[in-house]
Short mmCIF file of N, CA and C in Angstrom, two decimals:
data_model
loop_
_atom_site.label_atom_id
_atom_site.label_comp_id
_atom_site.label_asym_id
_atom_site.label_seq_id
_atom_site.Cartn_x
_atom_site.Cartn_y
_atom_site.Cartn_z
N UNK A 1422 -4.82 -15.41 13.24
CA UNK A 1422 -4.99 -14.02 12.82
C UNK A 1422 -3.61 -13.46 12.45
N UNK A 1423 -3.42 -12.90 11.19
CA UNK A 1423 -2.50 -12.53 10.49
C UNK A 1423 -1.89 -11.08 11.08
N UNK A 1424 -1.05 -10.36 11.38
CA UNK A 1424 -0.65 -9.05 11.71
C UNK A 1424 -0.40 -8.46 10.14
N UNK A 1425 -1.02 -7.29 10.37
CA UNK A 1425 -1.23 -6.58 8.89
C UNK A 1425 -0.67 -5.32 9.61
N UNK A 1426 0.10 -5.05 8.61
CA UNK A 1426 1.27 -3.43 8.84
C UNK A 1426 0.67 -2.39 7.17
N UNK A 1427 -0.11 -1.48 7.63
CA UNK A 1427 -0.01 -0.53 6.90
C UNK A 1427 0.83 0.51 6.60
N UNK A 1428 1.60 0.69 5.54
CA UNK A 1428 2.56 1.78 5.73
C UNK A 1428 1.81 3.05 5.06
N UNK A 1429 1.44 3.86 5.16
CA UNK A 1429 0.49 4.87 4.65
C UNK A 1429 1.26 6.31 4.65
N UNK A 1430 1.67 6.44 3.33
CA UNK A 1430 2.33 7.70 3.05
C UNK A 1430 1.51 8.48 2.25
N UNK A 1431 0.86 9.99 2.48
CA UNK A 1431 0.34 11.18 1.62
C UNK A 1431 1.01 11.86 2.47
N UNK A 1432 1.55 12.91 1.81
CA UNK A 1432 1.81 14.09 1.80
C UNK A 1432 1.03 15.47 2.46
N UNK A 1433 0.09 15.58 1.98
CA UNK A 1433 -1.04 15.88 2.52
C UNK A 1433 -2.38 15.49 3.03
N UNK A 1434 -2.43 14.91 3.51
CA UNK A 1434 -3.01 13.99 4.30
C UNK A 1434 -4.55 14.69 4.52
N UNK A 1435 -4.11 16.33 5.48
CA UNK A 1435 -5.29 16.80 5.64
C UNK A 1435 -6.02 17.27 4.40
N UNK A 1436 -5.34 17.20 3.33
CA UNK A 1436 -7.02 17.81 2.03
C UNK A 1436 -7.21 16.17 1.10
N UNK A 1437 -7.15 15.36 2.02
CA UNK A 1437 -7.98 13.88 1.32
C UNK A 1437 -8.79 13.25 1.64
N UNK A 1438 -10.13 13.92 1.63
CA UNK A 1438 -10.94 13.33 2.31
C UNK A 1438 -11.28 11.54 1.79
N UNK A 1439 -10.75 11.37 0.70
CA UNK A 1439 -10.53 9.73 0.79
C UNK A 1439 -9.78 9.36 1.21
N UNK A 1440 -8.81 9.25 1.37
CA UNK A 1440 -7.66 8.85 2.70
C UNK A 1440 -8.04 8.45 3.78
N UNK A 1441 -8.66 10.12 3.93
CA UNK A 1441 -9.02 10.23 5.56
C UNK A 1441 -10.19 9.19 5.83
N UNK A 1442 -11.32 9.24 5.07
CA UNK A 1442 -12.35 7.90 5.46
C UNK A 1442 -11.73 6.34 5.38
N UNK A 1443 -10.60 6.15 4.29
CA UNK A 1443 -9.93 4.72 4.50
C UNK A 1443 -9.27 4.71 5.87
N UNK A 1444 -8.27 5.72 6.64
CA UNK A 1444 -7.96 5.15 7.41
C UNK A 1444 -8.69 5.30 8.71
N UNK A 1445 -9.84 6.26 8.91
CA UNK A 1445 -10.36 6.18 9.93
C UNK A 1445 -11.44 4.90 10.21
N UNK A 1446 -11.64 4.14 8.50
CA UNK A 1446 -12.32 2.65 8.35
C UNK A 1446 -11.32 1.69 8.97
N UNK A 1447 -9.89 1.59 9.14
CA UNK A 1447 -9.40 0.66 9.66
C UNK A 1447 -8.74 0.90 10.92
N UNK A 1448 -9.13 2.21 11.69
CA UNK A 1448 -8.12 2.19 12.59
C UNK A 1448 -8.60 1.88 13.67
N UNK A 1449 -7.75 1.75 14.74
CA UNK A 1449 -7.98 0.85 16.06
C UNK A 1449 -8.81 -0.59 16.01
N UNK A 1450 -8.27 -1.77 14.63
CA UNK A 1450 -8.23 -2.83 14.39
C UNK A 1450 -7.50 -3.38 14.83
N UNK A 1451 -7.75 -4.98 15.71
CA UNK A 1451 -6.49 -5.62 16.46
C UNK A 1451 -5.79 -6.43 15.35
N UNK A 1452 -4.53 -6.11 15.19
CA UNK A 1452 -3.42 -6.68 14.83
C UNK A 1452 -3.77 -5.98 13.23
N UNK A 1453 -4.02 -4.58 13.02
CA UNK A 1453 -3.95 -3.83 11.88
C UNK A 1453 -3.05 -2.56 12.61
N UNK A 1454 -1.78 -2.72 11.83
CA UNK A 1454 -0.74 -1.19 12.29
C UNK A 1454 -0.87 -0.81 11.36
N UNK A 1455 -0.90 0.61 11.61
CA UNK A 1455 -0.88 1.92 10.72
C UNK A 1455 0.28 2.76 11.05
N UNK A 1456 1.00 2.83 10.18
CA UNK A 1456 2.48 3.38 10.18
C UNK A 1456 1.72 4.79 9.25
N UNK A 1457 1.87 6.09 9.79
CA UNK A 1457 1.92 6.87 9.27
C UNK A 1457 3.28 7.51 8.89
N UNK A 1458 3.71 7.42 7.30
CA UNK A 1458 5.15 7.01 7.59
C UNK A 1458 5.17 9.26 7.30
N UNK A 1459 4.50 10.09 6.86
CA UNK A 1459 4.97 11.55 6.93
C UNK A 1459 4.74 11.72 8.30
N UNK A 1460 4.30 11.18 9.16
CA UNK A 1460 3.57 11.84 10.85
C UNK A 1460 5.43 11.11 11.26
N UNK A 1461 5.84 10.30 10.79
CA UNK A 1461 6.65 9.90 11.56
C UNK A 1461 8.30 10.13 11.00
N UNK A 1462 8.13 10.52 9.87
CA UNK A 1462 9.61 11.29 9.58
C UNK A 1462 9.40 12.39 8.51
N UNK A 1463 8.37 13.25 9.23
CA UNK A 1463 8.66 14.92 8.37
C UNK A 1463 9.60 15.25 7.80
N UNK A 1464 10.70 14.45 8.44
CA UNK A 1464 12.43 15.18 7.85
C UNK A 1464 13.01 14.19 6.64
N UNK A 1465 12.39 13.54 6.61
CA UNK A 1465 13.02 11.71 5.48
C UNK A 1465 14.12 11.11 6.60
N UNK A 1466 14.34 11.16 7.33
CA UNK A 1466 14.90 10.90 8.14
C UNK A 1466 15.02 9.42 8.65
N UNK A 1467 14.58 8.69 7.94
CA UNK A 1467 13.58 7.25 8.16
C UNK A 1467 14.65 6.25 9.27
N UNK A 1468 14.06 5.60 10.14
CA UNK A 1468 14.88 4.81 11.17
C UNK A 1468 14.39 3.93 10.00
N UNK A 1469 15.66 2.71 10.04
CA UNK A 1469 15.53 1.98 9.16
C UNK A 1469 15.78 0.40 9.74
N UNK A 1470 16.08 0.81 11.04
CA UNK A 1470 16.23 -0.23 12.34
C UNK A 1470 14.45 -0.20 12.56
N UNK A 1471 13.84 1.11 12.90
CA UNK A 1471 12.53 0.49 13.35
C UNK A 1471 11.80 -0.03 12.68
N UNK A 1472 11.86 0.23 11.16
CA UNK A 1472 10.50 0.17 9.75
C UNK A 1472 11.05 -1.54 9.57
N UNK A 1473 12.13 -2.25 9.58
CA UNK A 1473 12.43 -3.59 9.17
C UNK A 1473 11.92 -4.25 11.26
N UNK A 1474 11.81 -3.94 11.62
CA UNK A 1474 11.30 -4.48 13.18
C UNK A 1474 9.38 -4.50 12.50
N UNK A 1475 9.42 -3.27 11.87
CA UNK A 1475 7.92 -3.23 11.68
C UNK A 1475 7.69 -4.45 11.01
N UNK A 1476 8.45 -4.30 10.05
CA UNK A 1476 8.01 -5.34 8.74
C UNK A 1476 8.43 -6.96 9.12
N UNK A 1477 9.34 -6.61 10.00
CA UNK A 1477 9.49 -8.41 10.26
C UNK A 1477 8.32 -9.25 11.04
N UNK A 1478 7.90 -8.46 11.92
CA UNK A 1478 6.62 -8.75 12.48
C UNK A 1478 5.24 -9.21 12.28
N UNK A 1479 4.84 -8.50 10.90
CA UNK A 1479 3.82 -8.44 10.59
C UNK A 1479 3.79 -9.63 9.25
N UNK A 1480 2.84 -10.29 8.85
CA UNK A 1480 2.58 -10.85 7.92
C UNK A 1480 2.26 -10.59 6.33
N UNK A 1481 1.58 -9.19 6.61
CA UNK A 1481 1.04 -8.81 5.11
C UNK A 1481 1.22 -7.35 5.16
N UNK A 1482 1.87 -6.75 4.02
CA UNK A 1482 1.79 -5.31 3.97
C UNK A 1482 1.38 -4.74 3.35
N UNK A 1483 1.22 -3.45 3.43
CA UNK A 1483 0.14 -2.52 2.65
C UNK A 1483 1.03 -1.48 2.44
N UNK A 1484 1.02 -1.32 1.25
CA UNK A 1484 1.83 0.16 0.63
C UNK A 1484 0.45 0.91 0.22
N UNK A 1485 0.03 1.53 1.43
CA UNK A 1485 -1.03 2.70 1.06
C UNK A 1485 -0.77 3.80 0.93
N UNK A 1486 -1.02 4.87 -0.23
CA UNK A 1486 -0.82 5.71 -1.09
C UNK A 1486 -1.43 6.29 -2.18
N UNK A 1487 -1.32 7.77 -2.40
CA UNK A 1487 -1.81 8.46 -3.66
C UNK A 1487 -1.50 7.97 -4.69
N UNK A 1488 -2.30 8.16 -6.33
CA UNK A 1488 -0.95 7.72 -6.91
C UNK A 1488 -0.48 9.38 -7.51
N UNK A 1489 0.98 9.84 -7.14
CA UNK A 1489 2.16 10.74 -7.59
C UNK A 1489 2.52 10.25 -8.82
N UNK A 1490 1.99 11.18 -9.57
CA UNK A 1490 3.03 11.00 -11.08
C UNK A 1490 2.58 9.74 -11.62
N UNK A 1491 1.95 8.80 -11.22
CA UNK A 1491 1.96 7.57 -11.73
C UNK A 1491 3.16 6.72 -11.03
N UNK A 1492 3.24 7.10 -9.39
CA UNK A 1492 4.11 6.38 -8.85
C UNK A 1492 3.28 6.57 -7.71
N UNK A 1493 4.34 6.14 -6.13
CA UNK A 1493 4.18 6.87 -5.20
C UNK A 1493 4.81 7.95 -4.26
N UNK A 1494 4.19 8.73 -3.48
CA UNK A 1494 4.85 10.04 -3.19
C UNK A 1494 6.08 10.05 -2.65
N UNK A 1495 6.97 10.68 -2.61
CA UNK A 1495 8.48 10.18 -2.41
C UNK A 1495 9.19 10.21 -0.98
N UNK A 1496 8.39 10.00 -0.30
CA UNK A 1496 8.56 9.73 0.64
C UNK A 1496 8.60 7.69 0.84
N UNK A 1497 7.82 7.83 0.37
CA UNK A 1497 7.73 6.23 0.06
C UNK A 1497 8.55 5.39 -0.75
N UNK A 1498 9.07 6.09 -1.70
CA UNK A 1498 10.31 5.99 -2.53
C UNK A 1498 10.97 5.62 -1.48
N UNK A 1499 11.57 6.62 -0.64
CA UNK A 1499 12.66 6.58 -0.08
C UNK A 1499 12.69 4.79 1.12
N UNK A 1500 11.40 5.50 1.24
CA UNK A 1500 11.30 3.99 2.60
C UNK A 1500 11.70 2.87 2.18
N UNK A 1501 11.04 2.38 0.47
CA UNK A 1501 11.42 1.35 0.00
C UNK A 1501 13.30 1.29 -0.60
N UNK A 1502 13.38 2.04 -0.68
CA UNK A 1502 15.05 2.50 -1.12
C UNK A 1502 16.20 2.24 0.17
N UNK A 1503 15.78 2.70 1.36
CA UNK A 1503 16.43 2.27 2.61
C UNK A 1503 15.88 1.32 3.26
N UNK A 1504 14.97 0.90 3.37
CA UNK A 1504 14.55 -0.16 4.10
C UNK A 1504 14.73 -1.60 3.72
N UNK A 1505 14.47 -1.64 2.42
CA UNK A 1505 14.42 -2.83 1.72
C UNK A 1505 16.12 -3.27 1.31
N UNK A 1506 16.78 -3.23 2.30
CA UNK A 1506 18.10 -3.42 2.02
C UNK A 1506 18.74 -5.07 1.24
N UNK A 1507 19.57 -4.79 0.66
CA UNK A 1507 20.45 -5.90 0.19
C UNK A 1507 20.58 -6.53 1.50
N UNK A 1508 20.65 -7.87 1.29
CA UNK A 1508 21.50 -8.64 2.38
C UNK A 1508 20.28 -8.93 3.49
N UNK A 1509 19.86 -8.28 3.95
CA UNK A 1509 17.97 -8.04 4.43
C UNK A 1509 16.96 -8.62 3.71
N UNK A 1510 16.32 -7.74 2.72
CA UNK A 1510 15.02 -8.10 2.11
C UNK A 1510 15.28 -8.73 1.33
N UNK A 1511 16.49 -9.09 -0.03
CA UNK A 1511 16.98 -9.34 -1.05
C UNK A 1511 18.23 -9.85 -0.95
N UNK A 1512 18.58 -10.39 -1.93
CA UNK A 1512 20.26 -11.07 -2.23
C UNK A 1512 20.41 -12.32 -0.94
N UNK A 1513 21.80 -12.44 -0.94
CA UNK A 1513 22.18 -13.02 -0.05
C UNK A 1513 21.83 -12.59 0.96
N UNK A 1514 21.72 -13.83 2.34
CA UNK A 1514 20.69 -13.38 3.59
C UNK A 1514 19.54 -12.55 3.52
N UNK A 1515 19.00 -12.42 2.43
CA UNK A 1515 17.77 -11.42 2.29
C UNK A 1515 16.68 -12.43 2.40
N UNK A 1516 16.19 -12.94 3.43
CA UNK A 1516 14.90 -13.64 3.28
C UNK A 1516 13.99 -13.08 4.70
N UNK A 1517 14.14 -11.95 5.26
CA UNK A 1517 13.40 -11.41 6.25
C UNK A 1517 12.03 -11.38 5.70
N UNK A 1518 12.17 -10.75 4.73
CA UNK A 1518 10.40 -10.78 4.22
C UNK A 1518 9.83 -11.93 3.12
N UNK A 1519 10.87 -13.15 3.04
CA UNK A 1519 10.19 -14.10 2.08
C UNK A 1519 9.02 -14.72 2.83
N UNK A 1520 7.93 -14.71 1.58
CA UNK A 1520 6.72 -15.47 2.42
C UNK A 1520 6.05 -14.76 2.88
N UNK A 1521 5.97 -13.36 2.93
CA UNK A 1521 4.86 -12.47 3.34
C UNK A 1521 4.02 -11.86 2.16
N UNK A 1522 3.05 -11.30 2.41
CA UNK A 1522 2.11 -11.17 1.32
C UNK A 1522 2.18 -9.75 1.62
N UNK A 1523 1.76 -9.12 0.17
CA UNK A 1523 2.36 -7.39 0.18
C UNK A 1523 1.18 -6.89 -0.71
N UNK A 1524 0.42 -5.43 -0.74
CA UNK A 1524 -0.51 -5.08 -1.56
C UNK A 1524 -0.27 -3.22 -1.49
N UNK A 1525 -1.00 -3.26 -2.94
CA UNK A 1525 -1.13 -1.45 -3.09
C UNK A 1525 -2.16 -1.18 -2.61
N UNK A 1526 -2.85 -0.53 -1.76
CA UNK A 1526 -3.83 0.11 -1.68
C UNK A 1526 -3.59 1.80 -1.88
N UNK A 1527 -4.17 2.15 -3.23
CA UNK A 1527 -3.75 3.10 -3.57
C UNK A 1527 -5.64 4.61 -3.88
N UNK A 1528 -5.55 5.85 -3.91
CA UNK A 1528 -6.26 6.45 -4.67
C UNK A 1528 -5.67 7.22 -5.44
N UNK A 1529 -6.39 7.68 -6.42
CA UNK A 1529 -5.91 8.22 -7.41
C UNK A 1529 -7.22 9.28 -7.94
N UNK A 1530 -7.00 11.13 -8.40
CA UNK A 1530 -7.54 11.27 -8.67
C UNK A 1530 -8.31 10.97 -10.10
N UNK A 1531 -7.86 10.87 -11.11
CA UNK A 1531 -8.53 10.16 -12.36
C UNK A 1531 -9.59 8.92 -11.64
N UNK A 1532 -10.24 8.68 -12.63
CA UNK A 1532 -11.27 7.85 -13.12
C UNK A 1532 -10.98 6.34 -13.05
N UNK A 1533 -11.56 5.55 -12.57
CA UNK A 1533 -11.07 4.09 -13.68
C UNK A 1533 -11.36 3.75 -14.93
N UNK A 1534 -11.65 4.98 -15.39
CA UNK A 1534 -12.02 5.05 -17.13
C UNK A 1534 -10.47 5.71 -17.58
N UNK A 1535 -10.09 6.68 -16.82
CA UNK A 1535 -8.72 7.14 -17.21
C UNK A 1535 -7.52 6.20 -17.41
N UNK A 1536 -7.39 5.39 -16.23
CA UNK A 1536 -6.57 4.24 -16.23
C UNK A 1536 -6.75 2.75 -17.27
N UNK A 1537 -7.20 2.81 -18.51
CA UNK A 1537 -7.24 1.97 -19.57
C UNK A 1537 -6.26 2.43 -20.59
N UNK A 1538 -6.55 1.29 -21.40
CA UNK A 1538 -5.36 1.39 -22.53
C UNK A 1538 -5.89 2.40 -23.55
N UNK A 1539 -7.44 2.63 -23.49
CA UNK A 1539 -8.01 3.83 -24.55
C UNK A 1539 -8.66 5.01 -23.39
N UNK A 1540 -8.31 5.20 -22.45
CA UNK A 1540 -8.45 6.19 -21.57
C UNK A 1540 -6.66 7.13 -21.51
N UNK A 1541 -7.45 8.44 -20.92
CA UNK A 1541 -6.40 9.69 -20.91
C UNK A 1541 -5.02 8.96 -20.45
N UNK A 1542 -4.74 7.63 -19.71
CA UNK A 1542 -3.40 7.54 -18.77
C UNK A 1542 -2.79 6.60 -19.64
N UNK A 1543 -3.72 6.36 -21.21
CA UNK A 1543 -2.73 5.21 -21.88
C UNK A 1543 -2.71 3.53 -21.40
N UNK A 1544 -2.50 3.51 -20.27
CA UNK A 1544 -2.11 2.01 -19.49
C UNK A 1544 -3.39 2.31 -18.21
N UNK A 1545 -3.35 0.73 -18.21
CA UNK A 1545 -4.47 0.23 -16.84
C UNK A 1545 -3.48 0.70 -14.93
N UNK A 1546 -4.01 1.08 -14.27
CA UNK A 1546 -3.59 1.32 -12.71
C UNK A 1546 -2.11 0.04 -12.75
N UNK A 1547 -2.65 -1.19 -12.85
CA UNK A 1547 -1.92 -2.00 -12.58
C UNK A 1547 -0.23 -1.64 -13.31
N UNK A 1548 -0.69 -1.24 -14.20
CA UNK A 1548 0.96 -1.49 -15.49
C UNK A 1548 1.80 -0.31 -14.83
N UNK A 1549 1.40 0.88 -14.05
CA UNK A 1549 2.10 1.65 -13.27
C UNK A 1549 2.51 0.86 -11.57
N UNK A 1550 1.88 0.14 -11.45
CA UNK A 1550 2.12 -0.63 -10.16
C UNK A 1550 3.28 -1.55 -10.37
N UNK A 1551 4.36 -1.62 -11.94
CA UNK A 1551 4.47 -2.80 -11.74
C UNK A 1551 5.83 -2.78 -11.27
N UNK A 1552 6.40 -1.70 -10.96
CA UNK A 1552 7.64 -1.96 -9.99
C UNK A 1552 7.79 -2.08 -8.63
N UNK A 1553 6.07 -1.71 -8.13
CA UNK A 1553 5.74 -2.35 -6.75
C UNK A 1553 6.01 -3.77 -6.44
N UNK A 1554 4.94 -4.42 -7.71
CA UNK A 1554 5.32 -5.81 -8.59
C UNK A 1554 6.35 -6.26 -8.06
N UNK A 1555 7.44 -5.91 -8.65
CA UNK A 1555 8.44 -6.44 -8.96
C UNK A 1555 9.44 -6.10 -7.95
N UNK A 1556 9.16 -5.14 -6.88
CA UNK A 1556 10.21 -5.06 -5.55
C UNK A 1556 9.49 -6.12 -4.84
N UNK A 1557 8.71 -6.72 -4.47
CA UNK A 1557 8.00 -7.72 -3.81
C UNK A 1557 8.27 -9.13 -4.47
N UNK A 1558 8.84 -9.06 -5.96
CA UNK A 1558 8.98 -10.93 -6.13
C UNK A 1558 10.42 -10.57 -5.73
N UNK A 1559 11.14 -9.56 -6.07
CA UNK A 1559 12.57 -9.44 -5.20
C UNK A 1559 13.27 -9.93 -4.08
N UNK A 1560 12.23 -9.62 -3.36
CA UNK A 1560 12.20 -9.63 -1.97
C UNK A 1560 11.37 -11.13 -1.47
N UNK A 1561 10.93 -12.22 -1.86
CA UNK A 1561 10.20 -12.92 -2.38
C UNK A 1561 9.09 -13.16 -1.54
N UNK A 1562 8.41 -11.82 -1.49
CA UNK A 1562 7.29 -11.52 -1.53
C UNK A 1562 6.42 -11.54 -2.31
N UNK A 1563 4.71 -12.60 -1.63
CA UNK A 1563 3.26 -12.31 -2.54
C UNK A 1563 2.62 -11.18 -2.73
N UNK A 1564 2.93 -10.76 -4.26
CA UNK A 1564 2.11 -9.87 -4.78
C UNK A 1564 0.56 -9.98 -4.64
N UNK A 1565 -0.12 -8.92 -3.88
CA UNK A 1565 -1.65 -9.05 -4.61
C UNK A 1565 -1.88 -8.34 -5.67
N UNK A 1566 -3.08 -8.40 -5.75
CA UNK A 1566 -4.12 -7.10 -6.67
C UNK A 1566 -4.30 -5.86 -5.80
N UNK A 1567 -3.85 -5.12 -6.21
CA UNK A 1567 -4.35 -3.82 -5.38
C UNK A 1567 -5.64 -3.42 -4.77
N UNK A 1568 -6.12 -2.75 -4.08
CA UNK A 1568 -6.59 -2.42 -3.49
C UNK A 1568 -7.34 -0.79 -4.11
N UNK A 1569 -8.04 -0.14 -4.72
CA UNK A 1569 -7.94 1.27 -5.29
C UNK A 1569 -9.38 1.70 -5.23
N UNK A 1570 -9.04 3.54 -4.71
CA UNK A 1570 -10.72 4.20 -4.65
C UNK A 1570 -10.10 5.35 -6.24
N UNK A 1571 -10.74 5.64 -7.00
CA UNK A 1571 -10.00 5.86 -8.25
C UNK A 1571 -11.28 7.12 -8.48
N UNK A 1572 -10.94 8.14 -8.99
CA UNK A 1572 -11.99 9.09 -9.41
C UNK A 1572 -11.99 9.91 -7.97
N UNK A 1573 -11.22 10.13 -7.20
CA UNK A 1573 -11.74 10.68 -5.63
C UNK A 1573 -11.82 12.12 -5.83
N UNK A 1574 -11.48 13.16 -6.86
CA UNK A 1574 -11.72 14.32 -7.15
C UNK A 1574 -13.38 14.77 -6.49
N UNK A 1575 -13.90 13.29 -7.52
CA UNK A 1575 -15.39 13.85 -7.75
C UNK A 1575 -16.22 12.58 -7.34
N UNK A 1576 -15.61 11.98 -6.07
CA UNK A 1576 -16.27 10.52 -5.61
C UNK A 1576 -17.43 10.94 -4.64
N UNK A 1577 -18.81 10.75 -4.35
CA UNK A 1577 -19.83 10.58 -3.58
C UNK A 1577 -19.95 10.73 -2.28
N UNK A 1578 -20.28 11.26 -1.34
CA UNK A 1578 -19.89 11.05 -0.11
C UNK A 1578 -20.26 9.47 0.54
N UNK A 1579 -21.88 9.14 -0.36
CA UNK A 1579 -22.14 7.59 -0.20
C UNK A 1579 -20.82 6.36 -0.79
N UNK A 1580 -20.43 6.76 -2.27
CA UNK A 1580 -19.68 6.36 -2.82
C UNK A 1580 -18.06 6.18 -1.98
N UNK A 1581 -18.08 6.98 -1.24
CA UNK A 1581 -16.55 6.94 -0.60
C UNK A 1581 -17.13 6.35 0.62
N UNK A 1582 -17.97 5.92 1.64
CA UNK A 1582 -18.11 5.55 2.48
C UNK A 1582 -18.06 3.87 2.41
N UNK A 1583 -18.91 3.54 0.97
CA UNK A 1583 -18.89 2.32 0.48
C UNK A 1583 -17.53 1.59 0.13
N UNK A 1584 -16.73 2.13 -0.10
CA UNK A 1584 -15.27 2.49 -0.52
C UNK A 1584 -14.53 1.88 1.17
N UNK A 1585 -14.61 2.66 1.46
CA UNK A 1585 -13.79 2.72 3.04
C UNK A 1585 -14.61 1.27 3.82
N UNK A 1586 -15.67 1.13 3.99
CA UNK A 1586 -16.02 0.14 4.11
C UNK A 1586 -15.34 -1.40 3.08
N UNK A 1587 -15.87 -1.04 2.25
CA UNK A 1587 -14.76 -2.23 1.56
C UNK A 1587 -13.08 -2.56 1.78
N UNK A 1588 -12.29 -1.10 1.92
CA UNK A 1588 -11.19 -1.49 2.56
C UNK A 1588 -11.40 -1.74 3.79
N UNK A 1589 -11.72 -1.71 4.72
CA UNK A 1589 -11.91 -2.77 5.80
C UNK A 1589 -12.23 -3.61 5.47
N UNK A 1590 -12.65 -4.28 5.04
CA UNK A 1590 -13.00 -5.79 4.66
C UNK A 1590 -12.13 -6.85 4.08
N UNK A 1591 -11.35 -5.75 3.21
CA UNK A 1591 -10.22 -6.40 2.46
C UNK A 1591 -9.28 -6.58 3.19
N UNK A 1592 -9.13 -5.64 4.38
CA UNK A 1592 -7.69 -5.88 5.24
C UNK A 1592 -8.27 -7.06 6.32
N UNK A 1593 -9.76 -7.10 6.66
CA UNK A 1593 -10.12 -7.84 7.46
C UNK A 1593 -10.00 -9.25 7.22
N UNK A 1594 -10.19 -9.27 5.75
CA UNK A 1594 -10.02 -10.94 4.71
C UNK A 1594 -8.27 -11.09 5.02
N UNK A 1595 -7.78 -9.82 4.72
CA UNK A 1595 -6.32 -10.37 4.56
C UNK A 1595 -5.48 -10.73 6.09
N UNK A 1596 -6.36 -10.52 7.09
CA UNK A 1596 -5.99 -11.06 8.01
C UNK A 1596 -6.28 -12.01 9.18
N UNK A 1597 -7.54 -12.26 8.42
CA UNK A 1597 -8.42 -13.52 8.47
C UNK A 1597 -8.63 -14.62 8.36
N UNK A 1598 -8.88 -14.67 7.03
CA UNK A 1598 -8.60 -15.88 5.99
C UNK A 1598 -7.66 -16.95 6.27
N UNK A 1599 -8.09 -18.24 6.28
CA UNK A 1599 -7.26 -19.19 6.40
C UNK A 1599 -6.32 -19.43 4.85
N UNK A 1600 -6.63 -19.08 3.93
CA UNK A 1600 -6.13 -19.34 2.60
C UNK A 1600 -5.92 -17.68 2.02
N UNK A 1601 -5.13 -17.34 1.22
CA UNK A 1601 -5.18 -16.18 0.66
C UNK A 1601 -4.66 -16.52 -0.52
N UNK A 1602 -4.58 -17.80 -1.11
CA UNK A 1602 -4.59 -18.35 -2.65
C UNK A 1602 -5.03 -17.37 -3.54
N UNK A 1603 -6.36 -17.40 -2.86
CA UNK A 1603 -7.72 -16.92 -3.88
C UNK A 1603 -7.26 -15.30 -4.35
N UNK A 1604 -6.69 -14.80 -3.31
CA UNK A 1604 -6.18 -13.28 -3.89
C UNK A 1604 -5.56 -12.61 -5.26
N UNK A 1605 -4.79 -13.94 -5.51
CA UNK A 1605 -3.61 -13.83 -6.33
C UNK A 1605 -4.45 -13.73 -7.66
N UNK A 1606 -5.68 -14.31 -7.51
CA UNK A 1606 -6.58 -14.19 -9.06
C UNK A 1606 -7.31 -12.95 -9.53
N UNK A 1607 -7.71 -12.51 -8.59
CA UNK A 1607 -8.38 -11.61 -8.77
C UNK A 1607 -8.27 -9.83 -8.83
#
């Protein structure tokens, strides 16, 4: 059984009611941490001794998040900006996190009709993900496929339950699974 570290940054936390059903779908899972990273540095203040203790530990991570701007909220910026240090995650002596497997689980209010190349956002979810992408082969970390509840403006109350249920499942596979090959395809 794999240790799965969620790092879960919104901003506002209390007006998402998709959020709020994803993480109340995974919480008090054994060997699923939930780092609420605004509950835990209101100030940006980020210990950067504890978040690399987090991350060395765990096997697979989760950058869970809104999507901001077509990024993520900047608080999360920052985490990946201090945490992910030279010499640490990257460069020389940077192999703390080689070999761990890393994913977006993200919502977004638009559509997954919005997020196409002939929809309102121009580009697919993914092509904004791709400097997530690309801090994770950095760091030489496995990229997955994201994880996404997309349209949550105007999502179902059945529809979001089905939703939250599926992210449990996905974190449950990702820390399950004897193989996680199969991820990388899909």
């Amino acid at each position: 059984m794999r240790k799965v570290l969620v790092l879960f940054a919104h901003p506002k936390f209390e007006h998402s009611e998709a959020n709020q059903a994803l993480i109340q779908a995974i919480s008090g899972i054994e060997n699923i941490e939930i780092r609420d990273l605004y509950e835990l540095y209101p100030d940006f203040n980020i210990s950067i001794q504890a978040e690399q203790e987090a991350l060395f530990e765990a096997e697979v991570v989760i950058w869970h998040h809104p999507i901001y701007w077509y990024s993520c909220p900047p608080l999360l910026k920052q985490w990946i900006d201090l945490v992910l240090e030279f010499g640490w995650a990257y460069g020389p002596g940077g192999i703390y996190l080689k070999g761990k497997y890393i994913a977006n689980a993200i919502t977004s209010g638009g559509s997954q009709e919005a997020y196409q190349y002939d929809g309102r956002n121009n580009y697919k979810i993914e092509d904004f993900l791709r400097p997530f992408e690309q801090t994770a082969r950095l760091c030489n970390m496995t990229y997955l496929p994201p994880f996404q509840v997309a349209g949550t403006h105007k999502i179902s109350a059945f529809d979001l339950k089905k939703k939250a249920e599926s992210y449990r499942e996905f974190l449950l596979e990702l820390r399950d699974a004897a193989d996680l090959s199969h991820f990388k395809n899909l």
